Amino acid sequence: MKKEFKEIAQKLIDSMTLEEAASQIRYDSPAVESQGIPAYNWWNEGLHGLARAGTATVFPQAIALAAMFDKEMLQKIGDVIATEARAKYNESTKYGDRDLYKGITMWSPNVNIFRDARWGRGQETYGEDPYLTGALGVAFVKGLQGDGKYLKTSACAKHFAVHSGPEALRHGFDAQASAKDLEETYTPAFYACIKEGDVSGVMGAYNRVNGEAACASQELLVKRLRQDWKFDGYIVSDFLALMDIHKNHHITKNAVESGALALKATCDVNAGYVYREIMDAYNQGLVTEEEIRTAAVKAYTIRAALGMFSDDCEYDKISINDLDTDESAELSYKASVNSTVLLKNDGILPLNKDDINTIAVIGPTATSIAVLEGNYNGTSSRYVNNLQGIRNAVNPGTRVLYSEGAHLFNDRVQNLALEDDRLSEAETVARASDVVILYVGLDSTIEGEEGDTGNAFAAGDKTSLFLPESQRKMIERVVSTGKPVIVVCNTGSAIDFSFEEEHANAIVQSWYSGQAGGQAVADILFGEAVPGGKLPVTFYKDGTQPPIEDYSMKNRTYRYFEGEPLYPFGYGLSYSSFEYSDIQINENDSEAASGVSVTVTIKNTGNVKADEVAELYIDNKPAEKLSNNLNNGVDGLSEALDPANQPKYSLEGFERITLAPGESGTVTFKLGERAFDTVLEDGRRVKLRGSYHLYVGGQQPDARSASLTGKKCLESELTV
């Protein structure tokens, strides 16, 4: 934060009584009459659009935005969200409305690692890879915060750290993570948001981490965030998480002790009610006046940086006319197209609308608005659901037949006799049509956050990777007709499509697809747009993952998975084809944090203009370097390096390029400061001398990707 904002904050807090200062470290900060400062509520959400505050542009869910592999577009989306948040804030404060979801402190992005495909809140993340999550988190933070004199909005990276389910246990769960997994997987995205994105806030998690409550952790908050990383922004608890410290973690006896524990761990703002008793903690000698005022200064520095105490903020003129614009709607549509992942295509796609007289649209997500929204969503004025998208796309006179086909989820059917009551209609509609579009999936009332879903038996987590039984019966019934079938899936997580892979002609993953999701998918199906997404998560076969309670990275994500995935991380088909050539390594690039950049030429060898996502992976092969590095100054290297517990390879760069048929272009990956790091078992990062293997292509360098695409990555070698 700029020095002037800290000075403003310090002056204001110094002018307050201790009781007044203590009231300002609550998320629902009351007015300070003596200073003429109005009340302010810190809680606002902007995960994939301004949330819970009425009309706003609804972008695809965060996991879908990750599938774009596009930093530039994500930054633009962040900027739109900031604009709409400012518009609401400016207009609502005119009427004295300072309630929650009306502020400009956004508790986004969620940069937790989606380590287990069953986790309900995984949809809020940017996937399973630390590098991808960090790079996208940085882009989103920059979009939210802007580059003006003041912060456009304040971004907040959450939930620090080691947080990814199970939802049912999160309030009392102790996530056990090794030093290596902490450093290598669970914290790098937060580090990137701080060091590269200059994020102004960090939110703690509900769970414990290695015995300490995450929102009151000396190891996580004091040592890692404040001391090691020099983080100077504000830290906020997750909502009611400080109450968990005594009620569920049983670390303290009561709210007074919990508040003291959190404040001493530099948790500056309490989302919840524990800090309402912080003066009791002071009176009992559990916290000092300095600790209370220091936290208040941290909070007020953010408010000063947002221009709340100034009259020259460049964002004060943003108004209701800047909300829900045609331009933001077009950006949302493009994001829906670019996030859609084509998983299978036997050649049926794109459909020729001139060859279709009757088309069947079948499935419980065909008319759903919820599958456009995901969780933590706003309300759009421009929804186009899946069925309407098809109706908009077909030729005039083409007959569109619709059947719900199945109930979204078995547990929703109170009368079990009616559980399969749509199957015969689905078969009838399918047999009467030339081609069938099956819309399947879940929604955020089934997979999502604990307390928000109706899926009470798993508190928002999935119990398997299969679609609900009701939908599987529908799929089996429809494919038995022998009609061409295209499966379109709306979920926020991976699904086991083993049956569909064998029996469907095409499979499309469209996530929770945004306000224009139905139109985007229809345009893709009919060739008016080209699918542009890649998988930010591995699609596993059910039963191949460790227990969700196990936080070890062993056998998790593409970097450590020991089996064969159904669809690999980084995978996605196109209507075009691309050829990679001429890989060049520059070892003296002053603009790259590591000093190394890699350039590759890509040619569109297909017949349509399309985007390609180029991916760069590094395999540092530590086993080959061990004997050469025992005397390089790393103490205890042979004991601390376990070659069997290292990633197969890791994503270290991605770039998106648009090419016309026959056109060639180049992309350059500027490798980061940590690209050539090896993380030891004790959590230390080292750079080992030796050869590093680099792979560049439109996928990861695994056998499954090669078998699905018929292509291999370019390979090169660099000696460090």
XYZ file of C-alpha atoms in Angstrom:
720
model
C 0.000 0.000 0.000
C 1.161 3.504 -0.773
C 2.665 5.443 2.104
C 0.054 8.203 1.867
C -2.778 5.737 2.503
C -1.026 4.341 5.565
C -0.555 7.864 6.890
C -4.238 8.696 6.390
C -5.219 5.494 8.187
C -2.812 6.062 11.060
C -4.041 9.597 11.596
C -7.681 8.540 11.655
C -7.136 5.629 14.041
C -4.953 7.755 16.322
C -7.851 10.203 16.604
C -10.263 7.523 17.800
C -10.854 6.175 21.242
C -9.742 2.585 21.705
C -13.379 1.466 21.711
C -13.972 3.230 18.392
C -10.841 1.710 16.864
C -11.884 -1.741 18.080
C -15.267 -1.374 16.386
C -13.555 -0.870 13.028
C -12.016 -4.354 12.861
C -15.448 -5.902 12.484
C -16.701 -6.702 8.980
C -19.847 -4.704 9.817
C -17.961 -1.612 10.932
C -20.315 0.928 12.524
C -20.138 4.652 11.897
C -17.561 6.653 13.844
C -19.550 9.765 14.614
C -16.642 11.646 16.159
C -14.735 11.463 12.865
C -17.711 11.772 10.531
C -17.010 8.327 9.096
C -20.073 6.379 7.904
C -20.670 2.696 8.524
C -19.072 0.222 6.150
C -19.725 -3.454 5.495
C -16.649 -5.285 4.198
C -18.467 -8.305 2.814
C -18.877 -8.367 -0.945
C -18.401 -11.131 -3.494
C -17.187 -11.002 -7.089
C -16.164 -14.532 -7.964
C -17.388 -14.497 -11.580
C -19.460 -11.343 -11.589
C -20.778 -9.041 -8.906
C -22.723 -11.373 -6.618
C -25.820 -11.141 -4.475
C -26.486 -7.466 -5.133
C -29.179 -7.585 -7.787
C -28.637 -7.102 -11.501
C -25.107 -7.708 -12.743
C -23.233 -9.354 -15.592
C -23.014 -13.085 -14.876
C -19.831 -14.572 -16.298
C -19.116 -18.314 -16.432
C -18.157 -19.851 -13.094
C -14.520 -19.525 -11.978
C -13.613 -23.084 -12.997
C -14.889 -22.250 -16.486
C -12.881 -19.038 -16.567
C -9.861 -21.165 -15.744
C -10.641 -23.375 -18.759
C -10.026 -20.345 -20.990
C -6.323 -20.390 -20.052
C -6.433 -16.667 -20.839
C -4.893 -14.116 -18.479
C -5.794 -11.106 -20.602
C -9.490 -11.915 -20.831
C -9.688 -12.772 -17.143
C -8.196 -9.385 -16.260
C -10.846 -7.711 -18.434
C -13.542 -9.675 -16.612
C -12.119 -8.577 -13.276
C -12.260 -4.980 -14.455
C -15.944 -5.311 -15.414
C -16.723 -6.781 -11.992
C -14.925 -3.860 -10.332
C -16.849 -1.375 -12.454
C -20.184 -2.930 -11.525
C -19.215 -3.081 -7.834
C -18.300 0.616 -7.932
C -21.588 1.422 -9.668
C -23.590 -0.329 -6.939
C -21.467 1.219 -4.186
C -21.728 4.742 -5.567
C -25.465 4.545 -6.120
C -26.392 2.748 -2.889
C -24.405 5.081 -0.658
C -26.394 8.004 -2.025
C -29.375 6.504 -0.219
C -27.482 5.569 2.910
C -27.584 1.883 1.956
C -24.368 0.448 3.368
C -25.471 -3.124 3.781
C -23.492 -6.231 2.884
C -22.829 -6.852 -0.837
C -22.846 -3.109 -1.458
C -19.172 -2.458 -0.708
C -15.978 -2.407 -2.759
C -13.923 -4.916 -0.787
C -14.367 -8.057 -2.881
C -13.736 -11.380 -1.147
C -12.449 -12.926 -4.361
C -10.656 -14.749 -5.967
C -10.667 -18.272 -4.545
C -7.168 -19.591 -5.288
C -7.402 -22.850 -3.376
C -6.226 -25.944 -5.219
C -8.954 -28.229 -6.578
C -7.120 -31.333 -5.373
C -10.156 -33.640 -5.140
C -12.809 -33.846 -7.861
C -15.536 -34.434 -5.278
C -15.110 -31.099 -3.501
C -18.279 -29.052 -3.954
C -16.574 -25.669 -3.811
C -13.984 -26.668 -6.389
C -16.117 -24.812 -8.942
C -14.988 -21.551 -7.322
C -11.318 -22.230 -8.042
C -9.040 -22.058 -11.066
C -8.382 -25.782 -11.025
C -5.822 -28.235 -9.737
C -2.531 -26.679 -10.817
C -0.626 -24.163 -8.652
C 0.943 -22.333 -11.593
C -2.306 -21.958 -13.530
C -4.156 -20.897 -10.388
C -1.491 -18.357 -9.494
C -1.238 -16.835 -12.965
C -5.008 -16.519 -13.307
C -5.347 -15.272 -9.743
C -2.848 -12.501 -10.479
C -4.714 -11.491 -13.637
C -8.046 -11.397 -11.823
C -6.609 -9.395 -8.928
C -5.170 -6.841 -11.341
C -8.544 -6.542 -13.020
C -10.362 -5.998 -9.744
C -7.863 -3.523 -8.309
C -7.080 -1.517 -11.462
C -4.018 0.631 -12.053
C -5.202 4.048 -10.934
C -4.263 6.292 -8.045
C -6.805 4.450 -5.919
C -7.853 0.820 -5.859
C -10.867 0.312 -8.100
C -11.906 -2.422 -5.693
C -9.925 -4.394 -3.140
C -9.266 -8.038 -4.060
C -8.877 -10.770 -1.450
C -7.180 -14.130 -2.090
C -8.890 -16.949 -0.202
C -8.907 -19.326 1.698
C -5.422 -19.383 3.214
C -4.532 -22.209 3.178
C -4.783 -25.984 2.648
C -8.527 -25.773 2.166
C -10.454 -28.032 -0.196
C -13.033 -30.042 1.724
C -14.640 -32.087 2.953
C -17.414 -29.544 3.324
C -19.260 -31.544 5.971
C -16.272 -31.429 8.320
C -14.683 -28.088 7.523
C -15.566 -26.301 10.765
C -13.680 -28.805 12.899
C -11.361 -30.486 10.392
C -7.585 -30.587 10.794
C -5.944 -30.693 7.360
C -2.592 -32.400 7.688
C -0.148 -31.251 5.006
C 3.548 -31.959 4.675
C 6.052 -29.132 4.437
C 6.659 -30.100 0.821
C 2.974 -30.078 -0.137
C 2.460 -26.752 1.620
C 5.294 -25.120 -0.286
C 4.839 -26.868 -3.612
C 1.048 -27.073 -3.995
C -1.071 -25.289 -1.392
C 0.568 -21.850 -1.091
C 2.183 -20.862 -4.451
C -0.976 -19.261 -5.861
C -1.258 -17.032 -2.777
C 2.422 -16.157 -3.123
C 1.870 -15.150 -6.754
C -1.167 -13.013 -5.887
C 0.905 -11.175 -3.292
C 4.212 -10.837 -5.116
C 2.928 -10.322 -8.675
C -0.625 -9.126 -8.156
C -0.113 -6.972 -5.046
C -3.389 -8.298 -3.710
C -4.665 -6.137 -0.884
C -6.351 -8.842 1.189
C -6.040 -12.479 2.233
C -8.811 -14.519 3.846
C -8.153 -17.406 6.193
C -9.875 -20.793 6.097
C -12.334 -22.568 8.385
C -10.223 -25.644 9.033
C -7.128 -26.210 11.089
C -3.822 -26.756 9.336
C -1.446 -29.114 11.110
C -3.213 -28.423 14.384
C -3.533 -24.619 14.183
C -6.754 -22.810 13.302
C -6.054 -21.325 9.874
C -7.498 -17.917 10.831
C -5.296 -17.740 13.926
C -2.203 -19.565 12.712
C 1.209 -18.329 13.752
C 2.807 -20.551 11.102
C 0.579 -19.465 8.205
C -0.288 -15.862 9.012
C 2.618 -14.543 11.056
C 5.589 -16.531 9.804
C 4.697 -17.240 6.182
C 2.479 -14.288 5.215
C 3.834 -11.449 7.309
C 7.460 -12.371 7.922
C 8.572 -14.497 4.982
C 6.419 -12.951 2.249
C 6.283 -9.415 3.743
C 2.538 -9.200 3.103
C 1.376 -5.739 4.130
C -2.328 -5.925 3.303
C -5.211 -6.908 5.526
C -6.138 -10.401 6.702
C -9.788 -11.300 7.222
C -11.332 -14.405 8.749
C -13.806 -16.515 6.841
C -17.352 -15.892 8.010
C -17.841 -17.216 11.560
C -14.476 -19.023 11.366
C -13.268 -17.458 14.627
C -16.283 -18.922 16.383
C -15.139 -22.356 15.180
C -11.921 -21.966 17.163
C -13.725 -22.551 20.445
C -16.935 -24.258 19.332
C -15.554 -26.859 16.933
C -11.764 -26.888 17.069
C -11.839 -26.619 20.894
C -8.558 -24.711 20.944
C -9.907 -21.973 23.201
C -12.687 -21.804 25.770
C -14.751 -18.921 24.471
C -15.082 -16.071 21.981
C -12.896 -13.738 24.023
C -9.980 -16.157 23.879
C -10.591 -16.943 20.206
C -10.551 -13.256 19.334
C -7.312 -12.753 21.202
C -5.704 -15.730 19.472
C -6.700 -14.439 16.031
C -5.682 -10.835 16.688
C -2.236 -11.932 17.870
C -1.924 -13.870 14.606
C -2.558 -10.559 12.753
C -6.097 -11.329 11.622
C -7.172 -7.712 11.121
C -10.865 -7.976 10.275
C -13.344 -10.469 11.677
C -16.071 -11.682 9.358
C -18.407 -12.723 12.114
C -19.069 -11.583 15.656
C -16.102 -12.602 17.798
C -14.359 -9.219 17.561
C -17.413 -7.608 19.117
C -15.879 -8.948 22.326
C -12.329 -7.808 21.616
C -12.535 -5.097 24.285
C -13.261 -7.844 26.823
C -10.044 -9.503 25.672
C -8.254 -6.195 26.186
C -9.726 -5.721 29.647
C -8.608 -9.237 30.584
C -5.069 -8.515 29.421
C -5.224 -10.968 26.516
C -4.514 -8.339 23.837
C -2.880 -4.930 23.891
C -4.034 -1.534 22.710
C -1.236 -1.573 20.150
C -2.508 -4.837 18.662
C -6.036 -3.471 18.328
C -4.894 -0.207 16.759
C -2.460 -1.975 14.417
C -5.279 -4.103 13.041
C -7.505 -1.048 12.688
C -4.775 0.785 10.781
C -4.436 -2.177 8.405
C -8.178 -2.069 7.765
C -8.258 1.679 7.307
C -5.280 1.625 4.951
C -7.405 -0.430 2.576
C -10.324 1.953 2.926
C -8.032 4.904 2.299
C -6.586 3.158 -0.773
C -10.152 2.811 -2.061
C -10.597 6.578 -1.803
C -13.165 6.467 0.988
C -11.544 9.343 2.851
C -10.744 11.490 -0.203
C -12.738 13.592 -2.651
C -10.662 12.973 -5.781
C -11.216 9.262 -6.422
C -11.359 8.619 -10.164
C -14.021 5.934 -9.717
C -16.612 8.041 -7.898
C -18.408 8.930 -11.139
C -19.152 5.344 -12.138
C -22.939 5.019 -12.210
C -25.832 2.695 -12.890
C -25.310 3.339 -16.607
C -22.025 1.421 -16.379
C -23.822 -1.706 -15.171
C -25.062 -4.610 -17.340
C -23.847 -3.073 -20.598
C -23.842 -4.538 -24.088
C -20.054 -4.616 -23.922
C -19.978 -6.631 -20.697
C -22.605 -8.993 -22.113
C -20.456 -9.591 -25.192
C -17.451 -10.300 -22.972
C -19.490 -12.813 -21.001
C -20.551 -14.544 -24.221
C -16.938 -14.763 -25.431
C -15.897 -16.197 -22.089
C -18.612 -18.842 -22.413
C -17.327 -19.846 -25.853
C -13.668 -19.846 -24.857
C -14.286 -21.865 -21.698
C -16.255 -24.648 -23.390
C -14.196 -27.835 -23.647
C -14.794 -30.352 -26.420
C -13.967 -33.730 -24.890
C -15.012 -36.049 -27.722
C -15.999 -35.577 -31.345
C -16.293 -38.453 -33.794
C -16.811 -35.949 -36.601
C -20.455 -35.162 -35.932
C -19.601 -31.622 -34.841
C -20.131 -29.016 -36.002
C -23.677 -29.874 -37.003
C -24.951 -28.764 -40.406
C -28.241 -27.054 -39.647
C -29.362 -27.551 -43.260
C -29.283 -31.325 -42.740
C -31.546 -31.263 -39.690
C -35.314 -31.223 -39.917
C -36.026 -32.238 -36.318
C -33.715 -31.930 -33.343
C -34.296 -33.350 -29.870
C -33.259 -31.377 -26.811
C -33.435 -33.663 -23.799
C -32.285 -33.349 -20.210
C -32.858 -31.644 -16.858
C -30.344 -28.847 -17.470
C -31.851 -27.760 -20.798
C -34.135 -25.126 -19.283
C -32.203 -24.435 -16.093
C -31.052 -20.955 -15.148
C -29.092 -22.306 -12.176
C -26.613 -24.093 -14.474
C -25.815 -20.764 -16.096
C -25.095 -19.164 -12.737
C -23.017 -21.448 -10.516
C -22.634 -20.304 -6.924
C -21.722 -16.843 -5.611
C -23.599 -15.366 -8.542
C -25.392 -12.205 -9.499
C -28.679 -11.896 -11.370
C -28.568 -11.310 -15.119
C -31.141 -9.495 -17.210
C -29.996 -11.446 -20.302
C -30.138 -15.189 -19.603
C -30.141 -17.582 -22.564
C -30.693 -21.132 -21.347
C -29.597 -24.231 -23.237
C -32.938 -24.932 -24.903
C -33.410 -21.327 -25.980
C -29.895 -21.319 -27.410
C -30.803 -24.223 -29.704
C -34.055 -22.564 -30.751
C -32.110 -19.393 -31.576
C -29.515 -21.298 -33.600
C -31.537 -23.631 -35.847
C -32.947 -22.711 -39.234
C -36.474 -21.329 -39.426
C -38.840 -24.255 -39.788
C -36.599 -26.738 -37.992
C -38.652 -28.604 -35.401
C -37.204 -28.574 -31.876
C -38.653 -31.269 -29.614
C -38.007 -31.035 -25.880
C -38.197 -33.466 -22.968
C -36.932 -33.019 -19.429
C -35.891 -36.656 -19.711
C -34.952 -37.106 -16.075
C -35.072 -35.316 -12.778
C -31.870 -33.478 -11.993
C -31.153 -35.472 -8.871
C -32.734 -38.612 -7.467
C -33.166 -37.236 -3.945
C -35.357 -34.421 -5.285
C -38.119 -36.843 -6.242
C -40.318 -37.243 -3.174
C -42.506 -39.860 -4.834
C -40.071 -42.603 -5.864
C -42.688 -44.035 -8.202
C -42.172 -40.931 -10.353
C -38.385 -41.154 -10.380
C -38.219 -42.454 -13.956
C -41.438 -40.888 -15.223
C -39.764 -38.912 -18.025
C -37.888 -41.792 -19.670
C -40.527 -42.875 -22.163
C -41.037 -39.282 -23.274
C -37.277 -38.908 -23.752
C -37.146 -42.014 -25.931
C -40.147 -40.874 -27.956
C -38.585 -37.474 -28.619
C -35.229 -39.030 -29.510
C -36.747 -41.482 -32.008
C -38.662 -38.668 -33.705
C -35.517 -36.602 -34.289
C -32.510 -36.541 -36.595
C -30.050 -35.784 -33.802
C -30.237 -35.597 -30.003
C -28.640 -32.994 -27.737
C -28.555 -34.372 -24.195
C -28.150 -31.654 -21.566
C -26.971 -33.210 -18.299
C -25.166 -32.165 -15.144
C -25.630 -30.745 -11.686
C -26.155 -27.283 -10.256
C -25.019 -25.348 -7.209
C -27.912 -26.658 -5.128
C -26.296 -30.093 -5.430
C -22.557 -29.401 -5.525
C -21.360 -26.327 -3.714
C -20.684 -24.885 -0.287
C -21.787 -26.507 2.951
C -25.037 -24.920 4.035
C -25.962 -23.676 0.558
C -26.910 -26.964 -1.047
C -29.796 -29.374 -0.765
C -27.350 -32.244 -1.090
C -27.313 -32.665 2.661
C -25.825 -36.154 2.710
C -22.512 -34.815 1.403
C -22.829 -31.142 2.431
C -22.184 -30.063 -1.142
C -19.448 -32.549 -1.995
C -20.057 -35.340 -4.480
C -20.014 -38.931 -3.281
C -18.916 -40.254 -6.670
C -17.789 -38.905 -10.019
C -20.815 -40.224 -11.880
C -23.849 -38.237 -12.915
C -26.926 -38.916 -10.735
C -28.539 -42.272 -11.387
C -31.683 -40.672 -12.813
C -29.629 -39.011 -15.552
C -27.583 -42.125 -16.292
C -30.798 -44.047 -16.890
C -31.914 -41.322 -19.278
C -28.642 -41.423 -21.202
C -28.773 -45.207 -21.541
C -32.377 -45.055 -22.761
C -31.632 -42.377 -25.350
C -28.439 -43.924 -26.783
C -30.297 -47.233 -27.138
C -32.374 -45.602 -29.901
C -29.341 -45.543 -32.173
C -29.812 -41.859 -32.956
C -26.736 -39.579 -33.028
C -26.229 -38.231 -29.501
C -24.265 -35.199 -28.318
C -23.830 -34.897 -24.548
C -23.483 -31.390 -23.106
C -22.584 -31.246 -19.435
C -23.087 -28.385 -16.988
C -21.090 -29.033 -13.818
C -18.435 -27.282 -11.784
C -16.280 -30.389 -11.541
C -15.059 -33.526 -13.293
C -17.485 -36.284 -14.232
C -16.736 -39.916 -15.089
C -17.964 -40.096 -18.684
C -16.734 -43.652 -19.311
C -20.131 -44.790 -20.615
C -20.698 -41.616 -22.608
C -17.207 -41.826 -24.126
C -18.106 -45.244 -25.506
C -21.666 -44.538 -26.644
C -22.060 -40.810 -27.447
C -20.898 -39.193 -30.689
C -19.628 -36.063 -28.945
C -19.164 -34.781 -25.388
C -19.039 -31.092 -24.497
C -18.131 -29.746 -21.041
C -19.680 -26.310 -20.609
C -19.378 -25.931 -16.804
C -21.710 -23.368 -15.179
C -21.636 -21.413 -18.330
C -22.682 -17.815 -17.656
C -25.653 -15.702 -18.680
C -25.145 -16.450 -22.390
C -24.056 -20.040 -21.866
C -26.962 -21.556 -23.771
C -26.265 -19.390 -26.797
C -22.527 -20.053 -26.685
C -22.974 -23.828 -26.618
C -25.555 -23.747 -29.430
C -23.245 -21.618 -31.581
C -20.457 -24.119 -30.973
C -22.654 -27.093 -31.842
C -23.618 -25.503 -35.162
C -20.159 -24.189 -36.023
C -20.870 -20.498 -35.537
C -18.161 -20.561 -32.861
C -15.219 -22.840 -32.101
C -14.766 -24.487 -28.688
C -11.787 -22.818 -27.048
C -11.348 -24.386 -23.610
C -8.836 -26.753 -22.041
C -9.370 -28.767 -18.875
C -8.070 -27.034 -15.717
C -8.658 -30.298 -13.837
C -8.117 -33.979 -14.490
C -11.203 -36.024 -15.351
C -10.704 -39.279 -13.453
C -12.474 -42.596 -13.543
C -14.534 -43.016 -10.395
C -12.824 -44.803 -7.513
C -9.273 -43.840 -8.464
C -8.824 -40.982 -5.977
C -7.613 -41.253 -2.370
C -10.025 -40.427 0.489
C -11.091 -36.786 0.380
C -9.848 -36.320 3.968
C -6.271 -37.168 2.900
C -4.418 -33.938 2.064
C -1.265 -35.628 0.770
C -0.718 -34.899 -2.914
C 0.260 -38.500 -3.558
C -1.827 -39.850 -6.460
C -3.579 -36.483 -6.886
C -3.722 -34.105 -9.867
C -1.889 -34.672 -13.124
C 1.461 -34.066 -11.450
C 1.166 -37.022 -9.081
C -1.648 -39.223 -10.433
C -0.440 -42.800 -10.939
C -3.318 -44.115 -13.059
C -4.658 -43.293 -16.504
C -7.141 -40.410 -16.544
C -10.278 -40.402 -18.614
C -9.412 -36.901 -19.880
C -6.132 -35.255 -18.838
C -5.494 -31.810 -17.409
C -4.834 -29.356 -20.256
C -6.826 -31.383 -22.794
C -9.452 -30.041 -25.157
C -10.329 -30.580 -28.827
C -10.957 -27.960 -31.508
C -12.622 -27.760 -34.911
C -9.205 -26.888 -36.293
C -5.745 -28.440 -36.003
C -2.397 -26.936 -35.094
C 1.217 -27.755 -35.816
C 4.077 -26.772 -33.475
C 7.633 -26.194 -34.684
C 10.887 -24.306 -34.180
C 11.190 -24.220 -30.403
C 13.762 -21.607 -29.318
C 15.192 -21.100 -25.812
C 16.571 -17.720 -24.748
C 18.660 -18.048 -21.595
C 19.279 -14.294 -21.256
C 15.820 -12.748 -21.319
C 15.921 -9.810 -18.926
C 12.123 -9.565 -18.952
C 11.689 -13.120 -17.624
C 11.972 -13.501 -13.853
C 14.047 -16.657 -14.314
C 16.068 -15.153 -17.143
C 14.713 -17.820 -19.493
C 12.074 -17.545 -22.191
C 10.845 -20.088 -24.716
C 9.422 -19.235 -28.136
C 7.561 -21.627 -30.428
C 5.892 -21.313 -33.836
C 2.298 -22.498 -34.235
C 0.474 -22.990 -37.533
C -3.248 -23.432 -38.030
C -3.382 -26.437 -40.357
C -7.169 -26.676 -40.300
C -9.997 -25.045 -42.197
C -11.429 -22.605 -39.637
C -10.135 -19.650 -37.687
C -9.614 -20.759 -34.113
C -7.802 -20.179 -30.856
C -5.067 -22.470 -29.632
C -3.809 -22.675 -26.065
C -0.094 -23.467 -26.057
C 1.121 -25.143 -22.866
C 4.687 -25.453 -21.563
C 5.671 -28.112 -19.026
C 8.988 -28.729 -17.280
C 10.259 -32.051 -15.976
C 13.264 -31.381 -13.775
C 14.058 -35.106 -13.338
C 15.631 -34.677 -9.881
C 16.741 -38.301 -9.717
C 19.167 -37.634 -12.557
C 20.619 -34.628 -10.744
C 21.025 -35.974 -7.230
C 24.603 -37.207 -7.546
C 25.673 -33.988 -9.299
C 24.258 -31.688 -6.632
C 25.406 -33.190 -3.334
C 28.157 -30.615 -3.015
C 26.362 -27.506 -4.275
C 25.804 -25.961 -0.867
C 22.404 -27.515 -0.090
C 22.614 -29.020 3.380
C 21.263 -32.526 3.719
C 20.216 -32.783 0.074
C 20.386 -36.553 -0.172
C 18.163 -36.943 2.916
C 15.706 -34.180 1.972
C 15.240 -35.062 -1.701
C 12.947 -37.992 -2.430
C 13.019 -38.475 -6.222
C 9.959 -40.732 -5.996
C 7.931 -37.896 -4.465
C 8.368 -35.330 -7.218
C 5.950 -34.180 -9.926
C 6.093 -36.012 -13.236
C 6.240 -32.538 -14.785
C 4.653 -29.179 -14.050
C 2.911 -26.504 -16.076
C 5.142 -23.428 -16.168
C 3.635 -21.400 -18.999
C 0.566 -21.004 -21.210
C -0.382 -18.576 -23.938
C -3.484 -18.214 -26.110
C -3.224 -17.332 -29.808
C -5.829 -16.828 -32.562
C -4.917 -18.059 -36.043
C -6.708 -18.115 -39.393
C -6.467 -21.212 -41.603
C -2.902 -21.562 -42.889
C -1.673 -18.734 -40.646
C 1.409 -19.111 -38.438
C 2.296 -17.190 -35.319
C 4.686 -17.332 -32.416
C 4.121 -17.387 -28.699
C 6.723 -16.691 -26.054
C 6.681 -18.091 -22.538
C 8.573 -15.966 -20.023
C 9.404 -18.416 -17.281
C 8.910 -17.345 -13.666
C 11.399 -17.169 -10.841
C 10.284 -20.566 -9.511
C 10.117 -22.424 -12.842
C 13.258 -24.478 -12.176
C 12.730 -25.041 -8.453
C 12.724 -28.396 -6.739
C 10.867 -28.546 -3.426
C 12.470 -30.809 -0.849
C 10.637 -32.896 1.729
C 11.342 -30.271 4.398
C 9.743 -27.537 2.285
C 12.932 -25.863 1.084
C 13.157 -24.674 -2.508
C 16.404 -25.396 -4.335
C 17.639 -25.006 -7.905
C 19.473 -28.148 -8.891
C 22.198 -28.051 -11.501
C 21.621 -30.200 -14.542
C 19.342 -30.777 -17.515
C 15.683 -29.777 -17.525
C 13.280 -31.264 -20.058
C 10.823 -28.812 -21.615
C 7.646 -29.832 -23.443
C 5.506 -27.481 -25.545
C 2.203 -28.292 -27.241
C -1.557 -27.982 -27.057
C -1.675 -30.501 -24.212
C 0.449 -32.071 -21.492
C 3.141 -34.594 -22.480
C 1.364 -37.715 -21.250
C 0.461 -40.870 -23.142
C -3.282 -40.378 -22.660
C -3.223 -36.897 -24.245
C -1.241 -38.286 -27.167
C -3.713 -41.137 -27.639
C -6.713 -38.780 -27.576
C -5.254 -36.181 -29.945
C -2.848 -38.245 -32.003
C -0.149 -35.669 -31.280
C 2.899 -35.347 -29.081
C 4.480 -32.286 -27.535
C 7.669 -30.744 -28.843
C 10.544 -31.552 -26.527
C 13.713 -29.637 -25.758
C 16.371 -29.569 -23.074
C 17.984 -26.817 -21.048
C 21.008 -27.059 -18.790
C 20.865 -24.911 -15.691
